[in-house]
Structures are given as C-alpha cells and as structure tokens.
C-alpha cells in the first residue's frame, strides 16, 4: 500500500441501498433512546449528513463522552458507537470516526491513571483497528524515496554511469498489522495510532469541530494541561464543555432531563481527575503529526481557529520532544512547526504589484 493512496476522500465501501437505509433508521432510533428526541434529525432530508455535521447534536454527544464513566463497557453511547461502526454503513462509519479525537483524547490520559473502566472506549478503538487491519490485507504502508547516490539529470557527474536501472528505496511508514482482540499496555499506542491513521485517510470528510478537538487533545497529551501553561489541571471549559451551553442545548433541543444533566455535570466536575502526560512513541506521534500537518497546510488552513489550535499543539509536541530528548520526534515536530509557521505567515491574497525575478525572487513595487 502506497502512501500516495493513504489520504482517501471517498466514503467507506457501500452495500445494498435498502439495507443501508434500514441500518441508518435503526441507528437513529437507538441514538434517540439514549439522548432523547432529536428535532434536527426528524426535519432533515439527509439524516446521515445531519449526524456528521449538526453542531448541537455533536456537542451533546461530546458532552456525554466526556463524563467520567463514559468509557465503561456498559455505557450506552459507547455501545451505540461500536454497533454503528460495525454496521458497515459508510456514512455512519464516518460519524463514529469524527468522534475519534474525543475517544482517543480521553482514553490515553485515563489509561495512564487507571482509575476507571475503559472497556467501552477500547471496544471502539479495536473496531477501528480491525477495520484497518482488514482493509490493508497484511500489507504495510510504504513510500518511495529517491536514491541520492544516483546522479542528477540536471548536473554533470564525475562518477561512472551505472548500467543497472535505478532502484527504488522503499521506506515503511506504517508496518503491517496483526489482529488484536484486547488492548494491552504494550499495544495501546499502536492500536490508537492505527485508528488515527484511519482518521487521517478520511480527514477531508471530517467536520471542522472534530479537527479542532483533536488539536486540543494533542496539547493535553504533550503537556498534561489544556493550554500548556499553569497548573496541571483539567481544562474544563473547552475540553469538558461549557456546562451551561451544553445543558441548555440538551434540554431545548434533545429533550434531556434538566435535573439529570445537572447531576451529571456536578459528577463530572467532582470525579474527573487531573490530566496526565501520556507516552508518545513514534507509532502514536507520527499519525498525530500527519493530522496536524493537514490542519496547518490543508484546504482549511484559512480557518484561524483551526490553524491556531494546530500550531499550539505542534509547539507543545515539539517542546515535549525536546524534554524527552527524542531525536526523531524533535526533527519531525520541528520541521512541521517551521512549515506551519511559514504557511500561517503566507498571505492568501495575491500581490498583483509583485514582480518575480530569478536573481531577486520577490520585488514589490
């Protein structure tokens, strides 16, 4: 599998249309039983598109996922996400994938604390890992790197000309995958990293809020703090959600009982412990940097909130690499930081007074 085919803008594979409609209807009915009535779905002509891009619905699901006991095996929302992805409905699989930043972002710090059951989160991550394992069919992701020992077409070489054909240097970006039925501490980074690789393949189809959420959690992974400064405490406003907004949105739009929501919010504030820095081996850091690279230099780089969040996350990961004295991570994060800074400083509007010259690259009138 070539790296050139790795970013895929097409949905997942489809099956029979009538079967997909039944799966979509069943999934919506099940979600309604968990969250209550969802007006935006009943009035929408394309329910799968609403599930993926509806802001209020995304906020409600995110708020439930950020509760202290959300990752347990008996959590109804985790069960819905797992069953929805296993339904093989391409649009529903994208919906589940859009919540991966929150799932992985919460799972890794909680796994370090080992305070609560995380079987629900682990089941979702294993489902994503199994899907990617099957789609790769035992093949690694590779990229061809030119051999610099060969003479350039544009320069004379004193070295004797080789008669044999130029050999391709293949580098493995992501090794072949082995099936896993459980998440052990030694496999945790690899399983989450493969899930992020799947997210990256479909990143062009992901909503903006999902990408911003990922950038925020990258900062938490690197520093153990939401903003990278101050005490090592939980960033409750943006990562745990604005409680007043989430509560009013849930009560007004989705019929969730107000008193129950307040109790859950109080429980969230009292039980959620401080974040912890998580181990960042290359198998986890590499796909994270590829996602951040898309946020910094991709089609949505004009969105200031996204680029600011991605740049802040990259700076934190670079500082973390320097602290860990990880040469590979230092080189990768430093390069991405420079590219991201250059991209943010580049004006998107063309300067029509600019005259380009080979000797003097830019002359402005």
mmCIF file of N, CA, C and O in Angstrom, residues 284-351:
data_model
loop_
_atom_site.group_PDB
_atom_site.id
_atom_site.type_symbol
_atom_site.label_atom_id
_atom_site.label_comp_id
_atom_site.label_asym_id
_atom_site.label_seq_id
_atom_site.Cartn_x
_atom_site.Cartn_y
_atom_site.Cartn_z
ATOM 1 N N UNK A 284 2.508 6.412 17.673
ATOM 2 C CA UNK A 284 1.379 7.276 18.001
ATOM 3 C C UNK A 284 1.625 8.708 17.527
ATOM 4 O O UNK A 284 0.711 9.380 17.037
ATOM 5 N N UNK A 285 2.855 9.172 17.634
ATOM 6 C CA UNK A 285 3.170 10.551 17.281
ATOM 7 C C UNK A 285 3.097 10.781 15.777
ATOM 8 O O UNK A 285 2.630 11.834 15.330
ATOM 9 N N UNK A 286 3.551 9.816 14.983
ATOM 10 C CA UNK A 286 3.588 10.022 13.532
ATOM 11 C C UNK A 286 2.210 10.299 12.934
ATOM 12 O O UNK A 286 2.034 11.296 12.219
ATOM 13 N N UNK A 287 1.182 9.464 13.187
ATOM 14 C CA UNK A 287 -0.135 9.796 12.618
ATOM 15 C C UNK A 287 -0.709 11.093 13.183
ATOM 16 O O UNK A 287 -1.429 11.810 12.484
ATOM 17 N N UNK A 288 -0.376 11.417 14.435
ATOM 18 C CA UNK A 288 -0.845 12.678 15.010
ATOM 19 C C UNK A 288 -0.254 13.862 14.258
ATOM 20 O O UNK A 288 -0.950 14.851 13.969
ATOM 21 N N UNK A 289 1.021 13.784 13.905
ATOM 22 C CA UNK A 289 1.669 14.868 13.171
ATOM 23 C C UNK A 289 1.122 14.989 11.758
ATOM 24 O O UNK A 289 1.026 16.089 11.202
ATOM 25 N N UNK A 290 0.763 13.885 11.153
ATOM 26 C CA UNK A 290 0.186 13.939 9.809
ATOM 27 C C UNK A 290 -1.171 14.650 9.838
ATOM 28 O O UNK A 290 -1.507 15.417 8.927
ATOM 29 N N UNK A 291 -1.957 14.401 10.883
ATOM 30 C CA UNK A 291 -3.244 15.082 11.025
ATOM 31 C C UNK A 291 -3.027 16.574 11.262
ATOM 32 O O UNK A 291 -3.694 17.422 10.671
ATOM 33 N N UNK A 292 -2.067 16.899 12.133
ATOM 34 C CA UNK A 292 -1.764 18.305 12.392
ATOM 35 C C UNK A 292 -1.246 18.995 11.131
ATOM 36 O O UNK A 292 -1.535 20.171 10.885
ATOM 37 N N UNK A 293 -0.467 18.272 10.321
ATOM 38 C CA UNK A 293 0.017 18.826 9.066
ATOM 39 C C UNK A 293 -1.126 19.178 8.130
ATOM 40 O O UNK A 293 -1.085 20.212 7.439
ATOM 41 N N UNK A 294 -2.145 18.329 8.097
ATOM 42 C CA UNK A 294 -3.321 18.639 7.270
ATOM 43 C C UNK A 294 -4.023 19.889 7.796
ATOM 44 O O UNK A 294 -4.470 20.742 7.009
ATOM 45 N N UNK A 295 -4.128 20.001 9.125
ATOM 46 C CA UNK A 295 -4.799 21.166 9.707
ATOM 47 C C UNK A 295 -4.025 22.451 9.426
ATOM 48 O O UNK A 295 -4.623 23.518 9.243
ATOM 49 N N UNK A 296 -2.700 22.364 9.394
ATOM 50 C CA UNK A 296 -1.875 23.551 9.188
ATOM 51 C C UNK A 296 -1.746 23.943 7.724
ATOM 52 O O UNK A 296 -1.678 25.135 7.399
ATOM 53 N N UNK A 297 -1.701 22.964 6.838
ATOM 54 C CA UNK A 297 -1.395 23.252 5.438
ATOM 55 C C UNK A 297 -2.416 22.705 4.452
ATOM 56 O O UNK A 297 -2.200 22.764 3.245
ATOM 57 N N UNK A 298 -3.515 22.177 4.962
ATOM 58 C CA UNK A 298 -4.536 21.618 4.096
ATOM 59 C C UNK A 298 -5.506 22.665 3.575
ATOM 60 O O UNK A 298 -5.301 23.874 3.719
ATOM 61 N N UNK A 299 -6.610 22.222 2.988
ATOM 62 C CA UNK A 299 -7.582 23.159 2.397
ATOM 63 C C UNK A 299 -8.222 24.099 3.414
ATOM 64 O O UNK A 299 -8.691 25.175 3.037
ATOM 65 N N UNK A 300 -8.267 23.696 4.699
ATOM 66 C CA UNK A 300 -8.910 24.514 5.727
ATOM 67 C C UNK A 300 -7.932 25.406 6.484
ATOM 68 O O UNK A 300 -8.252 25.895 7.570
ATOM 69 N N UNK A 301 -6.749 25.623 5.917
ATOM 70 C CA UNK A 301 -5.744 26.419 6.626
ATOM 71 C C UNK A 301 -6.145 27.881 6.774
ATOM 72 O O UNK A 301 -5.534 28.616 7.555
ATOM 73 N N UNK A 302 -7.172 28.324 6.026
ATOM 74 C CA UNK A 302 -7.645 29.702 6.176
ATOM 75 C C UNK A 302 -8.509 29.876 7.421
ATOM 76 O O UNK A 302 -8.809 31.012 7.796
ATOM 77 N N UNK A 303 -8.920 28.772 8.043
ATOM 78 C CA UNK A 303 -9.695 28.852 9.277
ATOM 79 C C UNK A 303 -8.743 29.140 10.433
ATOM 80 O O UNK A 303 -7.944 28.288 10.820
ATOM 81 N N UNK A 304 -8.836 30.333 11.000
ATOM 82 C CA UNK A 304 -7.873 30.769 12.007
ATOM 83 C C UNK A 304 -7.954 29.928 13.275
ATOM 84 O O UNK A 304 -6.932 29.604 13.894
ATOM 85 N N UNK A 305 -9.151 29.560 13.684
ATOM 86 C CA UNK A 305 -9.291 28.757 14.903
ATOM 87 C C UNK A 305 -8.594 27.409 14.755
ATOM 88 O O UNK A 305 -7.927 26.935 15.689
ATOM 89 N N UNK A 306 -8.736 26.801 13.587
ATOM 90 C CA UNK A 306 -8.104 25.509 13.351
ATOM 91 C C UNK A 306 -6.589 25.635 13.297
ATOM 92 O O UNK A 306 -5.873 24.860 13.948
ATOM 93 N N UNK A 307 -6.085 26.598 12.540
ATOM 94 C CA UNK A 307 -4.629 26.733 12.418
ATOM 95 C C UNK A 307 -3.985 27.144 13.735
ATOM 96 O O UNK A 307 -2.888 26.688 14.057
ATOM 97 N N UNK A 308 -4.660 27.993 14.505
ATOM 98 C CA UNK A 308 -4.112 28.380 15.810
ATOM 99 C C UNK A 308 -4.038 27.183 16.750
ATOM 100 O O UNK A 308 -3.042 26.995 17.467
ATOM 101 N N UNK A 309 -5.091 26.373 16.748
ATOM 102 C CA UNK A 309 -5.099 25.184 17.605
ATOM 103 C C UNK A 309 -4.033 24.181 17.163
ATOM 104 O O UNK A 309 -3.334 23.588 17.997
ATOM 105 N N UNK A 310 -3.885 24.001 15.845
ATOM 106 C CA UNK A 310 -2.891 23.060 15.330
ATOM 107 C C UNK A 310 -1.473 23.555 15.608
ATOM 108 O O UNK A 310 -0.584 22.769 15.954
ATOM 109 N N UNK A 311 -1.255 24.845 15.467
ATOM 110 C CA UNK A 311 0.074 25.406 15.719
ATOM 111 C C UNK A 311 0.434 25.314 17.193
ATOM 112 O O UNK A 311 1.575 24.989 17.545
ATOM 113 N N UNK A 312 -0.525 25.563 18.063
ATOM 114 C CA UNK A 312 -0.287 25.439 19.502
ATOM 115 C C UNK A 312 0.028 24.001 19.883
ATOM 116 O O UNK A 312 0.930 23.734 20.692
ATOM 117 N N UNK A 313 -0.699 23.051 19.285
ATOM 118 C CA UNK A 313 -0.437 21.640 19.555
ATOM 119 C C UNK A 313 0.941 21.223 19.066
ATOM 120 O O UNK A 313 1.659 20.477 19.743
ATOM 121 N N UNK A 314 1.328 21.709 17.881
ATOM 122 C CA UNK A 314 2.646 21.374 17.332
ATOM 123 C C UNK A 314 3.765 21.926 18.209
ATOM 124 O O UNK A 314 4.779 21.257 18.443
ATOM 125 N N UNK A 315 3.598 23.154 18.700
ATOM 126 C CA UNK A 315 4.601 23.736 19.589
ATOM 127 C C UNK A 315 4.748 22.910 20.866
ATOM 128 O O UNK A 315 5.870 22.673 21.339
ATOM 129 N N UNK A 316 3.634 22.458 21.413
ATOM 130 C CA UNK A 316 3.680 21.654 22.636
ATOM 131 C C UNK A 316 4.339 20.301 22.391
ATOM 132 O O UNK A 316 5.117 19.825 23.214
ATOM 133 N N UNK A 317 4.037 19.692 21.256
ATOM 134 C CA UNK A 317 4.661 18.410 20.934
ATOM 135 C C UNK A 317 6.157 18.571 20.702
ATOM 136 O O UNK A 317 6.951 17.691 21.064
ATOM 137 N N UNK A 318 6.555 19.697 20.109
ATOM 138 C CA UNK A 318 7.990 19.953 19.901
ATOM 139 C C UNK A 318 8.705 20.166 21.234
ATOM 140 O O UNK A 318 9.806 19.633 21.453
ATOM 141 N N UNK A 319 8.064 20.917 22.129
ATOM 142 C CA UNK A 319 8.654 21.114 23.458
ATOM 143 C C UNK A 319 8.744 19.792 24.213
ATOM 144 O O UNK A 319 9.729 19.534 24.918
ATOM 145 N N UNK A 320 7.748 18.956 24.062
ATOM 146 C CA UNK A 320 7.767 17.642 24.706
ATOM 147 C C UNK A 320 8.898 16.785 24.145
ATOM 148 O O UNK A 320 9.608 16.088 24.894
ATOM 149 N N UNK A 321 9.101 16.826 22.834
ATOM 150 C CA UNK A 321 10.186 16.060 22.213
ATOM 151 C C UNK A 321 11.541 16.520 22.717
ATOM 152 O O UNK A 321 12.441 15.709 22.938
ATOM 153 N N UNK A 322 11.694 17.823 22.910
ATOM 154 C CA UNK A 322 12.950 18.343 23.448
ATOM 155 C C UNK A 322 13.177 17.876 24.883
ATOM 156 O O UNK A 322 14.301 17.543 25.274
ATOM 157 N N UNK A 323 12.124 17.839 25.661
ATOM 158 C CA UNK A 323 12.239 17.362 27.040
ATOM 159 C C UNK A 323 12.591 15.878 27.089
ATOM 160 O O UNK A 323 13.379 15.439 27.928
ATOM 161 N N UNK A 324 11.995 15.110 26.183
ATOM 162 C CA UNK A 324 12.257 13.667 26.146
ATOM 163 C C UNK A 324 13.572 13.327 25.449
ATOM 164 O O UNK A 324 13.974 12.158 25.451
ATOM 165 N N UNK A 325 14.204 14.315 24.813
ATOM 166 C CA UNK A 325 15.439 14.116 24.056
ATOM 167 C C UNK A 325 15.240 12.997 23.028
ATOM 168 O O UNK A 325 16.043 12.069 22.918
ATOM 169 N N UNK A 326 14.147 13.099 22.287
ATOM 170 C CA UNK A 326 13.810 12.131 21.241
ATOM 171 C C UNK A 326 14.177 12.761 19.901
ATOM 172 O O UNK A 326 13.468 13.645 19.398
ATOM 173 N N UNK A 327 15.286 12.339 19.321
ATOM 174 C CA UNK A 327 15.800 12.983 18.110
ATOM 175 C C UNK A 327 14.825 12.876 16.950
ATOM 176 O O UNK A 327 14.649 13.841 16.180
ATOM 177 N N UNK A 328 14.206 11.724 16.783
ATOM 178 C CA UNK A 328 13.264 11.551 15.674
ATOM 179 C C UNK A 328 12.062 12.478 15.836
ATOM 180 O O UNK A 328 11.622 13.124 14.881
ATOM 181 N N UNK A 329 11.548 12.562 17.049
ATOM 182 C CA UNK A 329 10.402 13.432 17.310
ATOM 183 C C UNK A 329 10.787 14.902 17.207
ATOM 184 O O UNK A 329 10.004 15.726 16.733
ATOM 185 N N UNK A 330 12.007 15.240 17.647
ATOM 186 C CA UNK A 330 12.476 16.629 17.559
ATOM 187 C C UNK A 330 12.537 17.084 16.103
ATOM 188 O O UNK A 330 12.085 18.174 15.745
ATOM 189 N N UNK A 331 13.082 16.233 15.242
ATOM 190 C CA UNK A 331 13.198 16.572 13.824
ATOM 191 C C UNK A 331 11.824 16.712 13.179
ATOM 192 O O UNK A 331 11.570 17.664 12.433
ATOM 193 N N UNK A 332 10.926 15.777 13.484
ATOM 194 C CA UNK A 332 9.604 15.797 12.850
ATOM 195 C C UNK A 332 8.769 16.976 13.330
ATOM 196 O O UNK A 332 8.182 17.704 12.516
ATOM 197 N N UNK A 333 8.710 17.184 14.633
ATOM 198 C CA UNK A 333 7.901 18.284 15.161
ATOM 199 C C UNK A 333 8.503 19.635 14.799
ATOM 200 O O UNK A 333 7.773 20.590 14.509
ATOM 201 N N UNK A 334 9.835 19.729 14.818
ATOM 202 C CA UNK A 334 10.482 20.985 14.444
ATOM 203 C C UNK A 334 10.235 21.347 12.993
ATOM 204 O O UNK A 334 9.977 22.515 12.658
ATOM 205 N N UNK A 335 10.299 20.353 12.108
ATOM 206 C CA UNK A 335 10.047 20.603 10.684
ATOM 207 C C UNK A 335 8.600 21.029 10.455
ATOM 208 O O UNK A 335 8.321 21.967 9.699
ATOM 209 N N UNK A 336 7.664 20.322 11.112
ATOM 210 C CA UNK A 336 6.257 20.672 10.958
ATOM 211 C C UNK A 336 5.978 22.058 11.523
ATOM 212 O O UNK A 336 5.186 22.825 10.966
ATOM 213 N N UNK A 337 6.639 22.398 12.625
ATOM 214 C CA UNK A 337 6.455 23.716 13.226
ATOM 215 C C UNK A 337 6.914 24.821 12.273
ATOM 216 O O UNK A 337 6.239 25.846 12.121
ATOM 217 N N UNK A 338 8.057 24.614 11.629
ATOM 218 C CA UNK A 338 8.540 25.614 10.678
ATOM 219 C C UNK A 338 7.610 25.726 9.474
ATOM 220 O O UNK A 338 7.295 26.831 9.017
ATOM 221 N N UNK A 339 7.167 24.595 8.943
ATOM 222 C CA UNK A 339 6.254 24.616 7.796
ATOM 223 C C UNK A 339 4.935 25.277 8.164
ATOM 224 O O UNK A 339 4.367 26.058 7.384
ATOM 225 N N UNK A 340 4.432 24.948 9.352
ATOM 226 C CA UNK A 340 3.173 25.541 9.786
ATOM 227 C C UNK A 340 3.281 27.036 9.992
ATOM 228 O O UNK A 340 2.361 27.794 9.650
ATOM 229 N N UNK A 341 4.403 27.475 10.544
ATOM 230 C CA UNK A 341 4.619 28.906 10.744
ATOM 231 C C UNK A 341 4.718 29.629 9.407
ATOM 232 O O UNK A 341 4.151 30.710 9.215
ATOM 233 N N UNK A 342 5.443 29.024 8.461
ATOM 234 C CA UNK A 342 5.553 29.627 7.131
ATOM 235 C C UNK A 342 4.194 29.702 6.446
ATOM 236 O O UNK A 342 3.855 30.695 5.800
ATOM 237 N N UNK A 343 3.391 28.648 6.592
ATOM 238 C CA UNK A 343 2.074 28.636 5.952
ATOM 239 C C UNK A 343 1.150 29.685 6.555
ATOM 240 O O UNK A 343 0.359 30.314 5.848
ATOM 241 N N UNK A 344 1.244 29.874 7.879
ATOM 242 C CA UNK A 344 0.381 30.858 8.533
ATOM 243 C C UNK A 344 0.789 32.286 8.195
ATOM 244 O O UNK A 344 -0.045 33.193 8.200
ATOM 245 N N UNK A 345 2.075 32.487 7.890
ATOM 246 C CA UNK A 345 2.552 33.823 7.556
ATOM 247 C C UNK A 345 2.368 34.167 6.090
ATOM 248 O O UNK A 345 2.475 35.324 5.701
ATOM 249 N N UNK A 346 2.085 33.164 5.264
ATOM 250 C CA UNK A 346 1.898 33.398 3.835
ATOM 251 C C UNK A 346 0.536 34.008 3.577
ATOM 252 O O UNK A 346 -0.483 33.504 4.057
ATOM 253 N N UNK A 347 0.512 35.078 2.848
ATOM 254 C CA UNK A 347 -0.752 35.744 2.528
ATOM 255 C C UNK A 347 -1.519 34.927 1.505
ATOM 256 O O UNK A 347 -0.961 34.452 0.520
ATOM 257 N N UNK A 348 -2.821 34.758 1.755
ATOM 258 C CA UNK A 348 -3.658 34.020 0.802
ATOM 259 C C UNK A 348 -4.055 34.872 -0.391
ATOM 260 O O UNK A 348 -4.428 34.349 -1.436
ATOM 261 N N UNK A 349 -3.996 36.202 -0.253
ATOM 262 C CA UNK A 349 -4.348 37.088 -1.355
ATOM 263 C C UNK A 349 -3.113 37.385 -2.209
ATOM 264 O O UNK A 349 -2.063 37.748 -1.695
ATOM 265 N N UNK A 350 -3.203 37.240 -3.524
ATOM 266 C CA UNK A 350 -2.035 37.506 -4.389
ATOM 267 C C UNK A 350 -1.708 38.992 -4.433
ATOM 268 O O UNK A 350 -2.602 39.851 -4.415
ATOM 269 N N UNK A 351 -0.437 39.304 -4.479
ATOM 270 C CA UNK A 351 0.022 40.685 -4.613
ATOM 271 C C UNK A 351 0.280 40.956 -6.092
ATOM 272 O O UNK A 351 1.242 40.469 -6.680
#
